[in-house]
Short mmCIF file of C-alpha atoms in Angstrom, two decimals:
data_model
loop_
_atom_site.label_atom_id
_atom_site.label_comp_id
_atom_site.label_asym_id
_atom_site.label_seq_id
_atom_site.Cartn_x
_atom_site.Cartn_y
_atom_site.Cartn_z
CA MET A 24 -5.34 25.20 -20.67
CA TRP A 25 -3.24 24.74 -17.45
CA PRO A 26 -5.05 27.21 -15.24
CA TYR A 27 -8.34 25.34 -15.84
CA ILE A 28 -6.76 21.89 -15.58
CA ALA A 29 -4.92 22.93 -12.43
CA GLU A 30 -8.10 24.14 -10.74
CA ALA A 31 -10.02 21.00 -11.57
CA ALA A 32 -7.04 18.76 -10.55
CA THR A 33 -6.72 20.69 -7.19
CA MET A 34 -10.37 19.86 -6.42
CA VAL A 35 -9.86 16.10 -7.20
CA ILE A 36 -6.66 15.92 -5.20
CA ARG A 37 -8.16 17.62 -2.19
CA ASP A 38 -11.35 15.47 -2.22
CA SER A 39 -9.38 12.23 -2.94
CA VAL A 40 -6.15 12.52 -1.11
CA GLU A 41 -7.14 14.20 2.15
CA PRO A 42 -9.10 11.16 3.28
CA LEU A 43 -6.09 9.06 2.35
CA LEU A 44 -3.85 11.17 4.58
CA GLU A 45 -5.99 10.39 7.45
CA ASP A 46 -6.12 6.61 6.60
CA TYR A 47 -2.42 6.32 6.01
CA ARG A 48 -0.95 8.70 8.66
CA PRO A 49 1.60 7.25 10.98
CA PRO A 50 0.75 6.48 14.64
CA GLY A 51 2.85 9.27 15.75
CA ILE A 52 0.73 11.92 14.02
CA THR A 53 -2.85 12.60 15.27
CA SER A 54 -3.92 14.79 12.25
CA LEU A 55 -2.67 15.23 8.72
CA LYS A 56 -4.49 17.59 6.39
CA PHE A 57 -3.96 20.09 3.58
CA SER A 58 -3.69 23.65 5.00
CA LYS A 59 -3.06 25.11 1.46
CA LEU A 60 -3.08 23.42 -1.97
CA THR A 61 -2.69 25.09 -5.33
CA LEU A 62 -0.81 23.63 -8.25
CA GLY A 63 0.79 26.93 -9.46
CA ASN A 64 1.36 28.52 -12.89
CA VAL A 65 3.88 26.11 -14.32
CA ALA A 66 2.33 23.41 -16.46
CA PRO A 67 3.78 19.97 -16.84
CA LYS A 68 5.88 19.22 -19.97
CA ILE A 69 4.68 16.31 -22.07
CA GLU A 70 7.73 14.59 -23.59
CA GLY A 71 5.93 11.99 -25.52
CA ILE A 72 2.57 10.10 -25.97
CA ARG A 73 2.37 6.41 -26.94
CA VAL A 74 -0.88 4.81 -27.86
CA GLN A 75 -0.37 1.41 -26.05
CA SER A 76 -3.61 -0.24 -27.08
CA PHE A 77 -6.97 0.33 -28.64
CA LYS A 78 -10.07 -1.73 -27.87
CA GLU A 79 -13.67 -1.07 -28.62
CA GLY A 80 -14.89 1.96 -26.62
CA GLN A 81 -11.38 2.81 -25.09
CA VAL A 82 -8.21 4.58 -26.04
CA THR A 83 -5.17 3.91 -23.77
CA MET A 84 -2.20 6.21 -23.85
CA ASP A 85 1.12 6.33 -21.87
CA VAL A 86 2.07 9.92 -21.47
CA ASP A 87 5.74 10.83 -20.49
CA LEU A 88 5.41 13.73 -17.99
CA ARG A 89 8.06 16.18 -16.55
CA TRP A 90 7.06 18.77 -14.08
CA GLY A 91 9.24 21.41 -12.24
CA GLY A 92 6.18 23.07 -10.78
CA ASP A 93 5.54 25.99 -8.43
CA PRO A 94 2.65 24.54 -6.42
CA ASN A 95 1.82 25.90 -2.91
CA ILE A 96 1.31 22.67 -0.74
CA VAL A 97 1.23 23.17 2.99
CA LEU A 98 0.32 20.21 5.29
CA GLY A 99 -1.14 20.83 8.70
CA VAL A 100 0.55 18.32 10.91
CA THR A 101 -0.65 17.65 14.52
CA ALA A 102 1.20 15.28 16.94
CA LEU A 103 1.07 14.74 20.65
CA VAL A 104 3.84 17.20 21.14
CA GLY A 105 2.21 19.96 19.17
CA SER A 106 1.15 21.20 15.65
CA ILE A 107 3.25 22.65 12.90
CA PRO A 108 2.63 23.55 9.15
CA ILE A 109 4.91 21.68 6.66
CA GLN A 110 5.59 23.09 3.19
CA LEU A 111 6.55 20.83 0.24
CA LYS A 112 8.97 22.96 -1.84
CA ASP A 113 11.17 22.48 -5.02
CA LEU A 114 8.80 19.79 -6.34
CA GLN A 115 9.84 17.87 -9.40
CA VAL A 116 7.94 14.99 -10.98
CA PHE A 117 9.28 12.55 -13.49
CA THR A 118 6.80 9.78 -14.37
CA VAL A 119 4.94 8.02 -17.15
CA ALA A 120 1.14 8.31 -16.67
CA ARG A 121 -1.30 5.83 -18.20
CA VAL A 122 -4.43 7.50 -19.27
CA ILE A 123 -7.56 5.43 -20.37
CA PHE A 124 -10.35 7.29 -22.18
CA GLN A 125 -13.82 5.64 -22.12
CA LEU A 126 -15.49 6.92 -25.21
CA ALA A 127 -19.11 7.95 -25.68
CA ASP A 128 -21.40 8.95 -28.53
CA GLU A 129 -22.45 12.18 -26.96
CA ILE A 130 -20.38 15.33 -26.66
CA PRO A 131 -17.82 15.66 -25.11
CA CYS A 132 -17.34 12.16 -26.47
CA ILE A 133 -15.56 10.92 -23.42
CA SER A 134 -17.60 9.54 -20.47
CA ALA A 135 -14.81 8.78 -18.10
CA VAL A 136 -10.98 9.03 -17.72
CA VAL A 137 -8.77 6.56 -15.83
CA VAL A 138 -5.28 7.89 -14.68
CA ALA A 139 -2.48 5.89 -13.18
CA LEU A 140 1.34 5.97 -12.87
CA LEU A 141 3.31 3.19 -14.50
CA ALA A 142 5.62 1.22 -12.12
CA GLU A 143 8.29 1.05 -14.76
CA PRO A 144 10.03 3.48 -15.09
CA LYS A 145 9.65 4.08 -11.40
CA PRO A 146 7.84 7.30 -10.63
CA ARG A 147 10.25 9.83 -9.26
CA ILE A 148 8.92 12.78 -7.16
CA ASP A 149 11.53 14.94 -5.50
CA TYR A 150 10.72 17.69 -2.96
CA THR A 151 12.08 19.28 0.20
CA LEU A 152 10.17 19.78 3.43
CA LYS A 153 10.21 23.19 5.29
CA ALA A 154 8.55 23.95 8.53
CA VAL A 155 6.59 27.23 8.33
CA GLY A 156 7.38 29.23 11.41
CA GLY A 157 9.11 26.52 13.22
CA SER A 158 11.55 23.59 12.91
CA LEU A 159 11.22 20.08 11.61
CA THR A 160 12.90 18.88 14.75
CA ALA A 161 9.98 20.00 16.80
CA ILE A 162 8.33 16.65 16.06
CA PRO A 163 11.02 13.92 16.16
CA GLY A 164 11.10 11.85 12.98
CA LEU A 165 8.63 14.02 11.19
CA SER A 166 10.44 14.17 7.85
CA ASP A 167 10.74 10.41 7.69
CA MET A 168 7.04 9.91 8.69
CA ILE A 169 5.82 12.24 5.95
CA ASP A 170 8.14 10.68 3.35
CA ASP A 171 6.98 7.24 4.23
CA THR A 172 3.32 8.35 4.25
CA VAL A 173 3.60 9.91 0.76
CA ASP A 174 5.56 7.01 -0.50
CA THR A 175 2.96 4.50 0.68
CA ILE A 176 -0.04 6.41 -0.53
CA VAL A 177 1.31 6.77 -4.10
CA LYS A 178 2.40 3.15 -4.32
CA ASP A 179 -0.85 1.84 -2.92
CA MET A 180 -3.36 4.11 -4.48
CA LEU A 181 -2.03 5.46 -7.74
CA GLN A 182 0.69 3.21 -9.17
CA TRP A 183 -0.62 0.73 -11.83
CA PRO A 184 -2.70 -1.44 -11.65
CA HIS A 185 -4.27 0.99 -9.07
CA ARG A 186 -5.84 4.12 -10.62
CA ILE A 187 -8.17 7.15 -10.35
CA VAL A 188 -11.46 6.77 -12.10
CA VAL A 189 -13.13 10.15 -13.07
CA PRO A 190 -16.54 10.55 -14.85
CA ILE A 191 -16.64 13.25 -17.41
CA GLY A 192 -19.48 15.58 -18.56
CA GLY A 193 -22.16 14.14 -16.34
CA ILE A 194 -22.89 11.26 -18.78
CA PRO A 195 -24.36 8.23 -16.98
CA VAL A 196 -21.77 5.45 -17.44
CA ASP A 197 -21.10 2.05 -15.95
CA LEU A 198 -17.57 2.42 -14.42
CA SER A 199 -17.36 -1.16 -13.20
CA ASP A 200 -15.21 -2.15 -16.19
CA LEU A 201 -12.73 0.61 -15.41
CA GLU A 202 -12.26 -0.04 -11.73
CA LEU A 203 -9.78 -2.39 -10.36
CA LYS A 204 -11.05 -5.77 -9.24
CA PRO A 205 -9.79 -8.78 -7.26
CA GLN A 206 -8.15 -11.16 -9.57
CA GLY A 207 -7.12 -13.99 -7.33
CA LYS A 208 -6.16 -15.19 -3.91
CA LEU A 209 -2.60 -15.84 -2.62
CA ILE A 210 -2.30 -18.26 0.30
CA VAL A 211 1.02 -17.82 2.06
CA THR A 212 2.35 -19.98 4.91
CA ILE A 213 5.42 -18.28 6.50
CA LEU A 214 7.26 -21.46 7.63
CA LYS A 215 10.58 -20.36 9.09
CA ALA A 216 13.70 -18.17 8.79
CA THR A 217 17.29 -19.30 8.95
CA ASN A 218 20.51 -17.59 10.01
CA LEU A 219 19.09 -14.22 10.70
CA LYS A 220 21.36 -11.27 11.49
CA ASN A 221 21.57 -10.63 15.23
CA LYS A 222 20.75 -6.99 16.18
CA GLU A 223 21.12 -7.46 19.95
CA LEU A 224 24.01 -6.58 22.08
CA ILE A 225 22.83 -9.00 24.74
CA GLY A 226 21.03 -12.25 23.68
CA LYS A 227 19.49 -12.64 20.24
CA SER A 228 16.90 -10.99 18.19
CA ASP A 229 13.20 -11.55 18.65
CA PRO A 230 12.08 -11.84 14.99
CA TYR A 231 8.66 -11.55 13.47
CA ALA A 232 7.66 -11.44 9.83
CA THR A 233 5.22 -9.23 7.85
CA ILE A 234 3.79 -9.82 4.35
CA HIS A 235 1.77 -7.67 1.98
CA ILE A 236 0.88 -7.11 -1.64
CA ARG A 237 -0.29 -3.66 -0.76
CA PRO A 238 1.18 -1.76 2.29
CA VAL A 239 -2.26 -0.82 3.43
CA PHE A 240 -2.98 -4.46 4.12
CA LYS A 241 -0.33 -6.17 6.15
CA TYR A 242 -0.21 -9.44 8.02
CA LYS A 243 2.09 -10.02 10.93
CA THR A 244 3.30 -13.26 12.55
CA LYS A 245 4.04 -13.70 16.23
CA ALA A 246 7.44 -12.76 17.53
CA ILE A 247 9.77 -15.56 18.47
CA GLU A 248 12.01 -14.56 21.40
CA ASN A 249 15.79 -14.91 21.41
CA ASN A 250 16.01 -16.97 18.19
CA LEU A 251 17.93 -16.43 14.83
CA ASN A 252 16.22 -19.48 13.43
CA PRO A 253 12.56 -18.88 14.13
CA VAL A 254 9.73 -21.27 13.13
CA TRP A 255 6.42 -19.45 12.67
CA ASP A 256 4.33 -21.82 10.45
CA GLN A 257 1.50 -19.34 10.07
CA THR A 258 -0.79 -19.02 7.13
CA PHE A 259 -2.36 -15.86 5.63
CA GLU A 260 -4.50 -15.06 2.65
CA LEU A 261 -4.00 -11.96 0.43
CA ILE A 262 -5.79 -10.58 -2.58
CA ALA A 263 -4.07 -9.96 -5.91
CA GLU A 264 -5.60 -7.51 -8.38
CA ASP A 265 -3.06 -7.80 -11.17
CA LYS A 266 -0.83 -11.00 -11.01
CA GLU A 267 1.42 -9.70 -13.87
CA THR A 268 2.50 -6.58 -12.19
CA GLN A 269 2.15 -7.09 -8.39
CA SER A 270 4.56 -8.76 -6.00
CA LEU A 271 4.51 -10.18 -2.47
CA THR A 272 6.73 -8.30 -0.07
CA VAL A 273 7.99 -10.15 2.97
CA GLU A 274 9.91 -8.33 5.79
CA VAL A 275 11.52 -9.63 9.02
CA PHE A 276 11.90 -7.33 11.96
CA ASP A 277 13.45 -7.60 15.36
CA LYS A 278 10.76 -6.78 18.04
CA ASP A 279 12.23 -4.23 20.33
CA VAL A 280 11.31 -1.52 22.85
CA GLY A 281 10.43 1.47 20.83
CA GLN A 282 11.06 1.09 17.08
CA ASP A 283 11.50 -2.34 15.74
CA GLU A 284 14.56 -2.90 13.56
CA ARG A 285 14.20 -4.56 10.08
CA LEU A 286 16.46 -7.60 9.68
CA GLY A 287 15.82 -8.02 5.95
CA LEU A 288 13.21 -8.13 3.26
CA VAL A 289 12.53 -9.84 -0.13
CA LYS A 290 10.01 -9.41 -2.92
CA LEU A 291 8.44 -12.32 -4.87
CA PRO A 292 6.77 -11.32 -8.18
CA LEU A 293 3.30 -12.96 -8.47
CA SER A 294 3.96 -13.52 -12.18
CA SER A 295 6.37 -16.31 -11.19
CA LEU A 296 3.48 -18.41 -9.68
CA GLU A 297 1.27 -20.80 -11.48
CA ASN A 298 -2.37 -21.06 -10.87
CA GLU A 299 -3.43 -23.81 -8.48
CA VAL A 300 0.20 -24.92 -8.00
CA THR A 301 1.67 -24.98 -4.46
CA LYS A 302 5.29 -24.02 -4.10
CA GLU A 303 7.74 -24.06 -1.13
CA LEU A 304 10.45 -21.42 -1.63
CA GLU A 305 13.57 -20.36 0.29
CA LEU A 306 14.32 -16.70 -0.36
CA ASN A 307 17.44 -14.83 0.62
CA LEU A 308 16.79 -11.69 2.59
CA LEU A 309 18.16 -8.38 1.50
CA SER A 310 18.95 -5.01 3.25
CA SER A 311 17.04 -3.11 0.64
CA LEU A 312 15.05 -3.69 -2.52
CA ASP A 313 16.88 -0.79 -4.12
CA THR A 314 20.28 -2.29 -5.16
CA LEU A 315 21.85 1.12 -5.33
CA LYS A 316 21.17 1.62 -1.64
CA VAL A 317 22.58 -1.72 -0.61
CA LYS A 318 25.78 -0.96 1.33
CA ASP A 319 25.80 -3.94 3.71
CA LYS A 320 26.65 -7.00 1.57
CA LYS A 321 26.67 -9.36 4.52
CA ASP A 322 24.44 -12.39 4.50
CA ARG A 323 21.18 -11.56 6.17
CA GLY A 324 19.75 -15.11 6.19
CA SER A 325 16.73 -16.58 4.37
CA ILE A 326 12.99 -17.09 4.85
CA THR A 327 11.00 -20.16 3.70
CA LEU A 328 7.47 -19.82 2.43
CA LYS A 329 4.77 -22.02 1.09
CA VAL A 330 2.70 -20.24 -1.57
CA HIS A 331 -0.53 -21.18 -3.50
CA TYR A 332 -2.21 -18.94 -6.02
CA HIS A 333 -5.84 -19.26 -6.83
CA GLU A 334 -7.57 -17.34 -9.62
CA PHE A 335 -11.09 -16.16 -8.91
CA ASN A 336 -14.14 -17.08 -10.94
CA LYS A 337 -16.77 -14.45 -11.46
CA GLU A 338 -18.74 -15.41 -8.24
CA GLU A 339 -15.62 -15.38 -6.04
CA GLN A 340 -14.60 -12.03 -7.49
CA MET A 341 -17.91 -10.39 -6.62
CA ALA A 342 -17.79 -11.94 -3.09
CA ALA A 343 -14.30 -10.57 -2.65
CA LEU A 344 -15.46 -7.11 -3.74
CA GLU A 345 -18.13 -7.15 -0.98
CA ASP A 346 -15.67 -8.35 1.52
CA GLU A 347 -13.31 -5.47 0.73
CA LYS A 348 -15.92 -2.88 1.69
CA LYS A 349 -16.54 -4.63 5.05
CA ILE A 350 -12.75 -5.10 5.58
CA MET A 351 -12.07 -1.37 5.16
CA GLU A 352 -14.97 -0.46 7.36
CA GLU A 353 -13.74 -2.79 10.15
CA ARG A 354 -10.20 -1.56 9.92
CA LYS A 355 -11.54 2.00 10.35
CA ARG A 356 -13.56 0.84 13.31
CA LEU A 357 -10.54 -0.73 14.91
CA LYS A 358 -8.62 2.44 14.35
CA GLU A 359 -11.31 4.58 15.97
CA ALA A 360 -11.36 2.18 18.88
CA GLY A 361 -7.58 2.52 19.30
CA VAL A 362 -6.90 -1.11 18.56
CA ILE A 363 -4.69 -0.23 15.69
CA GLY A 364 -2.76 3.01 15.06
CA SER A 365 -3.81 3.51 11.48
CA THR A 366 -5.69 1.52 8.71
CA MET A 367 -2.45 0.25 7.22
CA ASP A 368 -1.01 -1.30 10.46
CA ALA A 369 0.02 -4.86 10.35
CA VAL A 370 -2.58 -7.17 11.67
CA GLY A 371 -1.45 -10.43 13.45
CA MET A 372 -4.08 -12.75 12.30
CA VAL A 373 -4.30 -15.78 10.14
CA GLY A 374 -6.85 -15.80 7.34
CA SER A 375 -9.20 -18.52 6.13
CA GLY A 376 -12.37 -18.80 4.20
CA LEU A 377 -11.96 -15.70 2.04
CA GLY A 378 -15.18 -14.48 0.62
CA ALA A 379 -17.28 -16.12 3.34
CA GLY A 380 -17.17 -13.21 5.62
CA VAL A 381 -15.88 -15.50 8.45
CA GLY A 382 -12.31 -15.75 9.61
CA MET A 383 -10.36 -18.01 11.83
CA VAL A 384 -7.61 -17.17 14.35
CA GLY A 385 -4.68 -19.57 13.55
CA THR A 386 -2.62 -21.64 15.69
CA GLY A 387 0.27 -19.22 15.60
CA ILE A 388 -1.61 -16.54 17.59
CA GLY A 389 -1.47 -18.41 20.96
CA THR A 390 -3.26 -20.77 23.18
CA GLY A 391 -6.73 -20.13 24.37
CA VAL A 392 -7.79 -18.53 21.10
CA GLY A 393 -10.14 -20.57 19.00
CA LEU A 394 -12.33 -20.28 15.94
CA VAL A 395 -14.42 -17.22 15.38
CA GLY A 396 -17.96 -18.63 15.06
CA THR A 397 -19.45 -18.83 11.70
CA GLY A 398 -22.67 -17.39 13.03
CA VAL A 399 -21.01 -13.95 13.81
CA THR A 400 -21.64 -11.48 10.99
CA SER A 401 -20.22 -8.22 12.22
CA GLY A 402 -17.04 -7.18 13.99
CA VAL A 403 -15.55 -10.62 14.50
CA GLY A 404 -16.45 -11.77 11.11
CA MET A 405 -13.86 -9.55 9.80
CA VAL A 406 -11.15 -11.41 11.63
CA GLY A 407 -9.09 -13.61 9.35
CA SER A 408 -8.47 -13.52 5.64
CA GLY A 409 -10.70 -10.45 5.34
CA PHE A 410 -7.75 -8.23 6.31
CA GLY A 411 -5.79 -9.43 3.25
CA ALA A 412 -8.40 -8.35 0.82
CA VAL A 413 -7.63 -5.32 -1.28
CA GLY A 414 -8.78 -3.62 -4.43
CA SER A 415 -11.53 -1.45 -5.75
CA GLY A 416 -14.52 -2.53 -3.57
CA LEU A 417 -14.39 0.80 -1.96
CA SER A 418 -13.75 2.71 -5.17
CA LYS A 419 -15.98 5.24 -6.65
CA ALA A 420 -15.47 7.81 -9.45
CA GLY A 421 -12.84 10.33 -8.46
CA ARG A 422 -11.35 8.30 -5.69
CA PHE A 423 -7.68 7.00 -5.82
CA MET A 424 -7.29 3.32 -6.43
CA GLY A 425 -3.71 2.51 -6.36
CA ARG A 426 0.30 3.24 -4.75
CA THR A 427 4.44 5.45 -4.19
CA ILE A 428 6.56 8.59 -4.24
CA THR A 429 10.05 9.12 -3.15
CA GLY A 430 10.96 12.33 -1.36
CA GLN A 431 14.68 11.98 -2.08
CA THR A 432 15.71 15.25 -0.59
CA SER A 433 14.61 14.17 2.89
CA LYS A 434 16.59 11.49 4.54
CA ARG A 435 14.75 8.33 4.95
CA SER A 436 15.15 5.69 7.72
CA GLY A 437 15.08 2.89 5.03
CA SER A 438 12.54 1.14 7.31
CA SER A 439 8.72 1.29 7.57
CA THR A 440 8.02 -0.59 10.85
CA PRO A 441 4.63 -2.06 11.22
CA VAL A 442 2.87 -1.30 14.51
CA ASN A 443 0.14 -2.46 16.74
CA THR A 444 -0.81 -5.99 16.02
CA VAL A 445 -4.28 -7.08 17.39
CA GLN A 446 -3.49 -8.90 20.69
CA GLU A 447 -5.09 -12.16 21.86
CA ASN A 448 -7.17 -10.40 24.59
CA ASP A 449 -8.54 -7.95 21.92
CA VAL A 450 -9.74 -10.98 19.85
CA ALA A 451 -11.23 -12.43 22.97
CA LYS A 452 -13.13 -9.28 23.63
CA GLN A 453 -14.45 -9.28 19.95
CA GLN A 454 -15.68 -12.89 20.51
#
């Protein structure tokens, strides 16, 4: 069956992933597309299948997959310094895929299929990158940029709870129950950091913090110059789609000329939070979330947050879904206008009024910037908490709805630096 499955899967991957490559491409790359894409002749090996649950109208299976394939995947990469085809070679995949079958009374008896990769055990995808007719060094940092892009796409668009929803057999079916929906809102105030590690030879670091539940939606505080104990006191709102499996990731960077250097990061599981309970937490920063990669055992300081989780009711959920569509459209507009480098850049704005379509620029952004008027319904209306909304509002059958992959054979920088915050004058222009 593999030749037929491979042909169908190739079509789905090309139609679904190529737009994501454009959305997630790093600022240093101007174009990222498939030049060639075939899945080869070697079929994946199924090590085991476990029926995890059965409820009326659905069958859920977890499939243990191993694939040492022979695909032909070539990416056409264009940067300011030139263009180069990059081939992904020696591909190996080790993962557990969750497959949900939506049953139907008519042949083929399945109306839709949902596919996702389980976060545990962590999906492992190994590959090497080879420049076709050139050298990877032709574009500085290219290997790391591709690794980070692939890693982020898989984590943010395919790792459970995110998923692909594909209709089968042309049977009309309501896919809304299969698609990922906003579950609740996380209100986070980044209060301060203490005893940060100094990365400067002269003076002290200029720290700022970013937070996200999904990498495609990041918030960014202002930078505090020459201070290892910065006080930000900025508030952001983010959407959670699955409180039991998702986490809040907080990173602290030293703002610098060129590439900003990460001072530390920490992850907070949303499952540790109670509904409608406000907590103030002091979290120790780490050099890496992967304990096997932690070589520097030195203290990196701590960051203090105030967090509050609110679970949506049905009306709030539907409002959040509509907001998500507008948010993605607005981020794409900002990208086309050159305000942000890509749709997953960190945005330095404070959210409020989620679901109302109106945002507010917070006190942390700077003087002279006030409220975005409630009468504004386009452009400016997206400023604020809207940038924290994520989920399946943009989803449609056959589109990726979820997130990571690790290209372990290419050396990684260990840092994914957010870029291009929206500046105060940009907000003023929007007003």
